[in-house]
mmCIF file of C-alpha atoms and ligand atoms in Angstrom:
data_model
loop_
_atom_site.group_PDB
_atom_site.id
_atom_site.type_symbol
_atom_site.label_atom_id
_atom_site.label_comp_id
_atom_site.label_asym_id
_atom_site.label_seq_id
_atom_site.Cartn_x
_atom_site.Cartn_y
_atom_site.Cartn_z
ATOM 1 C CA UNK A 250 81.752 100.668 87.958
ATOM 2 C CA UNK A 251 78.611 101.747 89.271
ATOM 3 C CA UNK A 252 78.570 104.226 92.229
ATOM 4 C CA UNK A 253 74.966 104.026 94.100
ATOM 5 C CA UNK A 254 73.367 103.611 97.584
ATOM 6 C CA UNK A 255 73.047 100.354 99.038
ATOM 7 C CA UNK A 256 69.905 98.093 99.700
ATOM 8 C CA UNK A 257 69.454 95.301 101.359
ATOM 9 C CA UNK A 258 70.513 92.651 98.576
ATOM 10 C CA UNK A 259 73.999 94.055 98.751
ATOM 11 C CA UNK A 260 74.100 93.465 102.398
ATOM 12 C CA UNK A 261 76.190 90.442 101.803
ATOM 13 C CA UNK A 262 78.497 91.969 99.270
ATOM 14 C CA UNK A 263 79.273 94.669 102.518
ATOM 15 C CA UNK A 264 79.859 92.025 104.955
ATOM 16 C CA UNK A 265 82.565 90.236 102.516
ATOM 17 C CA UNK A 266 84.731 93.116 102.042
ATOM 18 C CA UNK A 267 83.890 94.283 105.810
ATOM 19 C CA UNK A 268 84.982 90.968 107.481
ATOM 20 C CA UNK A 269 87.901 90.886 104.794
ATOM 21 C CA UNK A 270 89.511 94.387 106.319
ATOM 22 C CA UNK A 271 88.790 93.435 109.688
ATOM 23 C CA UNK A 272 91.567 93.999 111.911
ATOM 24 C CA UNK A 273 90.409 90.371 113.238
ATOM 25 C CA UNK A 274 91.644 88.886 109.863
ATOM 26 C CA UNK A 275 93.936 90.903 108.628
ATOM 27 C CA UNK A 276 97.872 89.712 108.389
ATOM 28 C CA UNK A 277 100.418 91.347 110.641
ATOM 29 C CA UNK A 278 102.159 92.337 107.305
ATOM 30 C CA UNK A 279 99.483 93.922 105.540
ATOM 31 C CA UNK A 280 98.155 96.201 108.245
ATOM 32 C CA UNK A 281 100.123 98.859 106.635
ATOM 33 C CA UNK A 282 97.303 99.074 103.945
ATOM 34 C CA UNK A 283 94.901 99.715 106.585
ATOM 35 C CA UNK A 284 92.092 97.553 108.360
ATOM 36 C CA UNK A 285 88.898 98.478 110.070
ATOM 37 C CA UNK A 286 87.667 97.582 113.918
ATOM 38 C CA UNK A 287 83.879 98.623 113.736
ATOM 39 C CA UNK A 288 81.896 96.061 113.505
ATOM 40 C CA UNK A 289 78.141 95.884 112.365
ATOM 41 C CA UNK A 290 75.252 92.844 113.287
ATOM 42 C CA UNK A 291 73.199 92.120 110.168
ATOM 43 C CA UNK A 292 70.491 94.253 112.403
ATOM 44 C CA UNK A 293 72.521 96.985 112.964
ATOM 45 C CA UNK A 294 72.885 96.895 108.720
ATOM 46 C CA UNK A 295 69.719 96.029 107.764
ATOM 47 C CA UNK A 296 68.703 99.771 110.055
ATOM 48 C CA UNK A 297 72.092 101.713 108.400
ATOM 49 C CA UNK A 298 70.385 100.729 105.362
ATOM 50 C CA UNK A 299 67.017 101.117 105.107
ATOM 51 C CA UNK A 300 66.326 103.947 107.898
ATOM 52 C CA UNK A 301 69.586 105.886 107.388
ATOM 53 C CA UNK A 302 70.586 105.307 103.751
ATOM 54 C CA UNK A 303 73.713 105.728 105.120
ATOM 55 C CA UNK A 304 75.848 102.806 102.654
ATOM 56 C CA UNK A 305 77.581 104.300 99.974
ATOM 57 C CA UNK A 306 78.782 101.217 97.586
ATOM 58 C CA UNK A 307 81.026 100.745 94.348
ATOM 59 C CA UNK A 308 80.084 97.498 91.988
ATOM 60 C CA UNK A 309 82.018 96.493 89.295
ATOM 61 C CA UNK A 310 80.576 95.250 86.467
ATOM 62 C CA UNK A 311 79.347 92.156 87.233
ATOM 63 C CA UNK A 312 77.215 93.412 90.334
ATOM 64 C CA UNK A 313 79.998 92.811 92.767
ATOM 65 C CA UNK A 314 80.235 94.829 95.951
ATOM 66 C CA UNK A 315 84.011 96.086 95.710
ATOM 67 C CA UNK A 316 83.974 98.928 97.954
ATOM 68 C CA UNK A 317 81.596 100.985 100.628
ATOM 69 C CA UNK A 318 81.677 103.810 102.895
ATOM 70 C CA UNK A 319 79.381 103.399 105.823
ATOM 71 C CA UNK A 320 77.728 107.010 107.194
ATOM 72 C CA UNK A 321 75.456 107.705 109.982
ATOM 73 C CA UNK A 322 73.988 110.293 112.048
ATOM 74 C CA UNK A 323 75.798 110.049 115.855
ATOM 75 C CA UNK A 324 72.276 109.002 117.262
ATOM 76 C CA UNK A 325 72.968 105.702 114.954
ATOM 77 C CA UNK A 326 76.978 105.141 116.385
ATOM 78 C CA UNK A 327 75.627 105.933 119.938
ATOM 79 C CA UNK A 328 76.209 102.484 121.101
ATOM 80 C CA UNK A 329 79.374 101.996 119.863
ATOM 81 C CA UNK A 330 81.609 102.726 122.820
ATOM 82 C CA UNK A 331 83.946 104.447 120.590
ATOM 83 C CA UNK A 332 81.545 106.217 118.603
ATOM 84 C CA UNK A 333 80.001 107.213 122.332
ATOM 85 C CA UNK A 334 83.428 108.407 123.869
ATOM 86 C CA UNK A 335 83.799 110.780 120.618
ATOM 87 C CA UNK A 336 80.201 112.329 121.107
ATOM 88 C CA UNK A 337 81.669 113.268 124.386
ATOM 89 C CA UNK A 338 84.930 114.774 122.910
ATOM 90 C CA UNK A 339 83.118 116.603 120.294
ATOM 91 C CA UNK A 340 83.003 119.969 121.928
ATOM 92 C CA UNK A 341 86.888 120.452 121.434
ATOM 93 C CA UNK A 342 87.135 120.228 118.205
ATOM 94 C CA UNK A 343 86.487 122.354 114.987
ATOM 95 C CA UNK A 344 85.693 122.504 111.422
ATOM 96 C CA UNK A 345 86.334 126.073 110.037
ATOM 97 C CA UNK A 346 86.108 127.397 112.960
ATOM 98 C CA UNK A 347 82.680 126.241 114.130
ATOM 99 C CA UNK A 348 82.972 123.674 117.098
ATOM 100 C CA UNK A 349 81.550 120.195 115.882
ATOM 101 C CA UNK A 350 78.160 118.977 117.456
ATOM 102 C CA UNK A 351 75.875 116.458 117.271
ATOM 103 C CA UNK A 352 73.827 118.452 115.209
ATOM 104 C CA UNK A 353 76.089 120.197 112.784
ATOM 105 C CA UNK A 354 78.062 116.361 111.940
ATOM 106 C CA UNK A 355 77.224 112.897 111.533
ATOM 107 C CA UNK A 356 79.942 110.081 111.585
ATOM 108 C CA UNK A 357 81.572 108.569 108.258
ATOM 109 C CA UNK A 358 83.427 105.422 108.444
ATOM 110 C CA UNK A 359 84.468 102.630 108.130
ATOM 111 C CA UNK A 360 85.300 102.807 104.311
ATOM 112 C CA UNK A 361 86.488 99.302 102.320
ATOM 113 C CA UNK A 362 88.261 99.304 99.326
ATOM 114 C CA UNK A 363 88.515 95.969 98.162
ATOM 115 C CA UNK A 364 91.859 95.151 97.386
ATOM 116 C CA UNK A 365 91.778 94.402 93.958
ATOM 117 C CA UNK A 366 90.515 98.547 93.352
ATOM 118 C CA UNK A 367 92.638 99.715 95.309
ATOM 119 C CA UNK A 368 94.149 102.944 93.871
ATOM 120 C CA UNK A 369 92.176 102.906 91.104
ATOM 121 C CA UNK A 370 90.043 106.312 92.162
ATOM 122 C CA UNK A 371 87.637 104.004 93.463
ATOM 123 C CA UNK A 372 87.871 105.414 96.969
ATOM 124 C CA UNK A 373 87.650 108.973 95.650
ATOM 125 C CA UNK A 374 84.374 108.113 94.202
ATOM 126 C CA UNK A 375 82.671 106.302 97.089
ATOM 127 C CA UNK A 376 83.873 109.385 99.360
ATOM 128 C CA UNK A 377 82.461 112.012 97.340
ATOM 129 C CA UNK A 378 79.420 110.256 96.873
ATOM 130 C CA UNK A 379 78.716 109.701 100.388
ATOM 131 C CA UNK A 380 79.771 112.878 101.482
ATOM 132 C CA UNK A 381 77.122 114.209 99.024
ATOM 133 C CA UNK A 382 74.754 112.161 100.192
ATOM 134 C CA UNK A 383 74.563 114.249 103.739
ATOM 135 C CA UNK A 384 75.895 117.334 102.180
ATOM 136 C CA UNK A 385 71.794 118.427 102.642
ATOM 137 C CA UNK A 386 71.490 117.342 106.200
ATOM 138 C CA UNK A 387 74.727 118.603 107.854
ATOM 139 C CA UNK A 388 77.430 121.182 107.418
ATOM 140 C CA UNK A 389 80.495 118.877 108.550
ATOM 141 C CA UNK A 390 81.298 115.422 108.428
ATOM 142 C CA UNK A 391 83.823 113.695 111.135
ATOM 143 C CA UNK A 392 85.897 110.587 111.010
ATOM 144 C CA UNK A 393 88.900 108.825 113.503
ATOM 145 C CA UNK A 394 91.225 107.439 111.921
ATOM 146 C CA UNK A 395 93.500 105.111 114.047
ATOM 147 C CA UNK A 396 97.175 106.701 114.030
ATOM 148 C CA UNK A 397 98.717 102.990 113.014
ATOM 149 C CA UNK A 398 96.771 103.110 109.600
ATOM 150 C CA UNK A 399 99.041 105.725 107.082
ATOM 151 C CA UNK A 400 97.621 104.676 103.982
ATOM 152 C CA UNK A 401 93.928 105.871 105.614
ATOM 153 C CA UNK A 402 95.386 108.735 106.657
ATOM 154 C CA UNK A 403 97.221 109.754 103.200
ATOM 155 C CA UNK A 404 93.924 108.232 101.147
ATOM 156 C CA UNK A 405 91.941 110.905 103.197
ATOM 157 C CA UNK A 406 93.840 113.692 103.486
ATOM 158 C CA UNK A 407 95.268 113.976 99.966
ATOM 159 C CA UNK A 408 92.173 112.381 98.172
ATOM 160 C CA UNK A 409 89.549 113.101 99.725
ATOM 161 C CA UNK A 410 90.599 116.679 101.569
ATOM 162 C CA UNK A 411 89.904 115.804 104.820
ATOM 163 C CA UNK A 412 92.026 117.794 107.667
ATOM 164 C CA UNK A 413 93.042 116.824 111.092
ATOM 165 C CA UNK A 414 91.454 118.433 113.996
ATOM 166 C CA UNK A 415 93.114 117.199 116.829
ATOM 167 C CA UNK A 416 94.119 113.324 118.547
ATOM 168 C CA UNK A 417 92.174 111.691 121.140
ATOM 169 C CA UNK A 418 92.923 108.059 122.821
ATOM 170 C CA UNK A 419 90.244 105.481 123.785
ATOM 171 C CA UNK A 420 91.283 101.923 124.718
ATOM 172 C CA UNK A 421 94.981 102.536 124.330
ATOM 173 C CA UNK A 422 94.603 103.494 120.886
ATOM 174 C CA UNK A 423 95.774 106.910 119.337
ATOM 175 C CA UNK A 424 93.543 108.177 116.682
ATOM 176 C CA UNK A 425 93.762 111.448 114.501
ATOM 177 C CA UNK A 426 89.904 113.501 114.827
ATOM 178 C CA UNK A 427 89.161 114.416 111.038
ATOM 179 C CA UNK A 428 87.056 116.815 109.561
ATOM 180 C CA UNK A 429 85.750 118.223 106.822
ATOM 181 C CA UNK A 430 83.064 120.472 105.222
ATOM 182 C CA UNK A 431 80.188 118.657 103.239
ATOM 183 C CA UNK A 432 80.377 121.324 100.542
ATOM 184 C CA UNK A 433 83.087 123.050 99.417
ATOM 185 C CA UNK A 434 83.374 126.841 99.947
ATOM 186 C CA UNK A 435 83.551 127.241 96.191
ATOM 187 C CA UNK A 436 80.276 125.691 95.637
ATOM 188 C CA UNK A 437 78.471 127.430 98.912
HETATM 189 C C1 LIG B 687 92.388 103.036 103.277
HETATM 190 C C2 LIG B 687 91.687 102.800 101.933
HETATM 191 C C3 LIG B 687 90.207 103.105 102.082
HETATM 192 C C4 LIG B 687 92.283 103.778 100.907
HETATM 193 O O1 LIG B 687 91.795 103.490 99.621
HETATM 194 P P1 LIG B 687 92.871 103.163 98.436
HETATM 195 O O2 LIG B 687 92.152 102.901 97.186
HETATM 196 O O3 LIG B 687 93.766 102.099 98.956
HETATM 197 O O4 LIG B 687 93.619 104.554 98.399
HETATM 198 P P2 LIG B 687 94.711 104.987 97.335
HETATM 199 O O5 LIG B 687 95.634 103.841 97.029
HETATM 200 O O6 LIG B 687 94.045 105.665 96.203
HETATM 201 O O7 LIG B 687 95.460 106.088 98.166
HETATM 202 C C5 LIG B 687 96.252 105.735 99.259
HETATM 203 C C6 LIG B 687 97.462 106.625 99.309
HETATM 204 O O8 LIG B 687 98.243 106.182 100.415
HETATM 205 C C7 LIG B 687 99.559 105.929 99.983
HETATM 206 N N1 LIG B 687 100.006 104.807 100.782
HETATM 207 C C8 LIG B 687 99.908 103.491 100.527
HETATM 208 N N2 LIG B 687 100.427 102.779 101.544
HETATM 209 C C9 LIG B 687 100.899 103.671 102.433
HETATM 210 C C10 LIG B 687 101.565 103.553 103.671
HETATM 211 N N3 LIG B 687 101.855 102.364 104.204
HETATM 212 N N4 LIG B 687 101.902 104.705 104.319
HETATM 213 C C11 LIG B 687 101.604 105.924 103.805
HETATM 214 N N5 LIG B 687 100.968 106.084 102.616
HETATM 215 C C12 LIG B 687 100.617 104.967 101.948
HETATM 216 C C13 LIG B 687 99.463 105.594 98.529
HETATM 217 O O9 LIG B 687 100.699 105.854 97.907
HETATM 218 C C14 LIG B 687 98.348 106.510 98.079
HETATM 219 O O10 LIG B 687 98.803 107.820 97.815
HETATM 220 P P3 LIG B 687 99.248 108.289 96.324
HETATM 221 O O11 LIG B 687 98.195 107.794 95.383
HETATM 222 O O12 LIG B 687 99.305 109.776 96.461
HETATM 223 O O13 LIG B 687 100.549 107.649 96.082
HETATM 224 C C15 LIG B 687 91.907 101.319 101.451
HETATM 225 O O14 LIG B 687 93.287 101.068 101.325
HETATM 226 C C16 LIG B 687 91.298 100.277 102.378
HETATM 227 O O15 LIG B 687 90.114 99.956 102.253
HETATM 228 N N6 LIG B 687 92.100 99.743 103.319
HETATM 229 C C17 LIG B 687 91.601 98.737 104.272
HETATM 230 C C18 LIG B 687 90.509 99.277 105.207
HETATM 231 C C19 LIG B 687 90.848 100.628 105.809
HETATM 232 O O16 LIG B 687 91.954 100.907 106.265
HETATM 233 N N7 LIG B 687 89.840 101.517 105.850
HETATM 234 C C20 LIG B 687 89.971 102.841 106.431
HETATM 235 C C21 LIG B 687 89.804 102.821 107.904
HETATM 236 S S1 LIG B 687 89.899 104.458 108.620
#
């Protein structure tokens, strides 16, 4: 399994898993194992890619895409209405005590582990990764995660250390605000 940064030729690879979790095309019956609702145009992608960097992926050994971990500066999810609506809500909430902005975080998410790696560590190692890959730029990273999806919420607070800072609703949707520190206090 090779952990790296994406470029453009694994742009398809991305989309597969991405339409795959889609909350679009996911069963009823497996939405207990989490799905996603962002969705990206090849544009939006193609400018993720190549002028953020921002696309953590996992291939196996064959060169296929079986996991990313999208990341982005809040400038980038600005025109999300979502991602717009938690710009706005950042002032109440913290990260060790500091109140988030959008200077001191960027936005991580959606993350896709294709089902076949699941619970394999996979997920721990695209995390870390792309956490590391901002860990230069910012002091905090923030994520929602959407209150219906428990295996997100136990992958990233008991993998990947992530804490809860507080709910928020948009669109009749409850989602958990979570945070965490891009480096951790040991290694400060
Ligand atoms: C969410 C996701 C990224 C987690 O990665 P993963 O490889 O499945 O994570 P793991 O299996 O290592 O860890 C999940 C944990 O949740 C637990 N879990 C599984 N289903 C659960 C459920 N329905 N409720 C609560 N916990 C659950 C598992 O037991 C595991 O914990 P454990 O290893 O301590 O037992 C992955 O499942 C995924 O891509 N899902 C579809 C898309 C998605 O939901 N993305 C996140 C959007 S915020």
């Amino acid at each position: 399994m090779i952990i790296t940064q994406a470029t453009l030729q694994d742009m398809d690879g991305v989309f597969a898993i991405l339409r795959a979790n889609h909350v679009s095309n996911v069963p009823e019956e497996e939405k207990k194992n989490g799905f996603v609702t962002t969705n990206l145009t090849e544009e939006q992608m193609k400018a993720l890619i190549e002028k953020e960097n921002g696309v953590t992926i996992a291939k196996d050994d064959d060169g296929k895409v079986v996991a990313f971990a999208l990341a982005a500066s809040w400038e980038f999810w600005s025109e999300w209405p979502l991602f717009a609506y938690m710009i706005e809500e950042l002032p109440k909430f913290t990260c060790e005590g500091e109140t988030l902005t959008v200077e001191n975080s960027y936005q991580y998410g959606p993350v896709c582990i294709d089902k076949s790696v699941r619970g394999t560590g996979v997920f721990e190692k695209v995390f870390f990764a792309s956490l590391a890959n901002y860990a230069d730029k910012y002091p905090y990273m923030a994520t929602f995660i959407n209150q219906i999806n428990p295996r997100s919420y136990a992958a990233h607070t008991r993998k990947a250390l992530m804490t809860e800072a507080g709910t928020f609703q948009f669109n009749n949707n409850n989602y958990y605000m979570m945070v965490c520190p891009t480096t951790p206090v040991e290694e400060r």
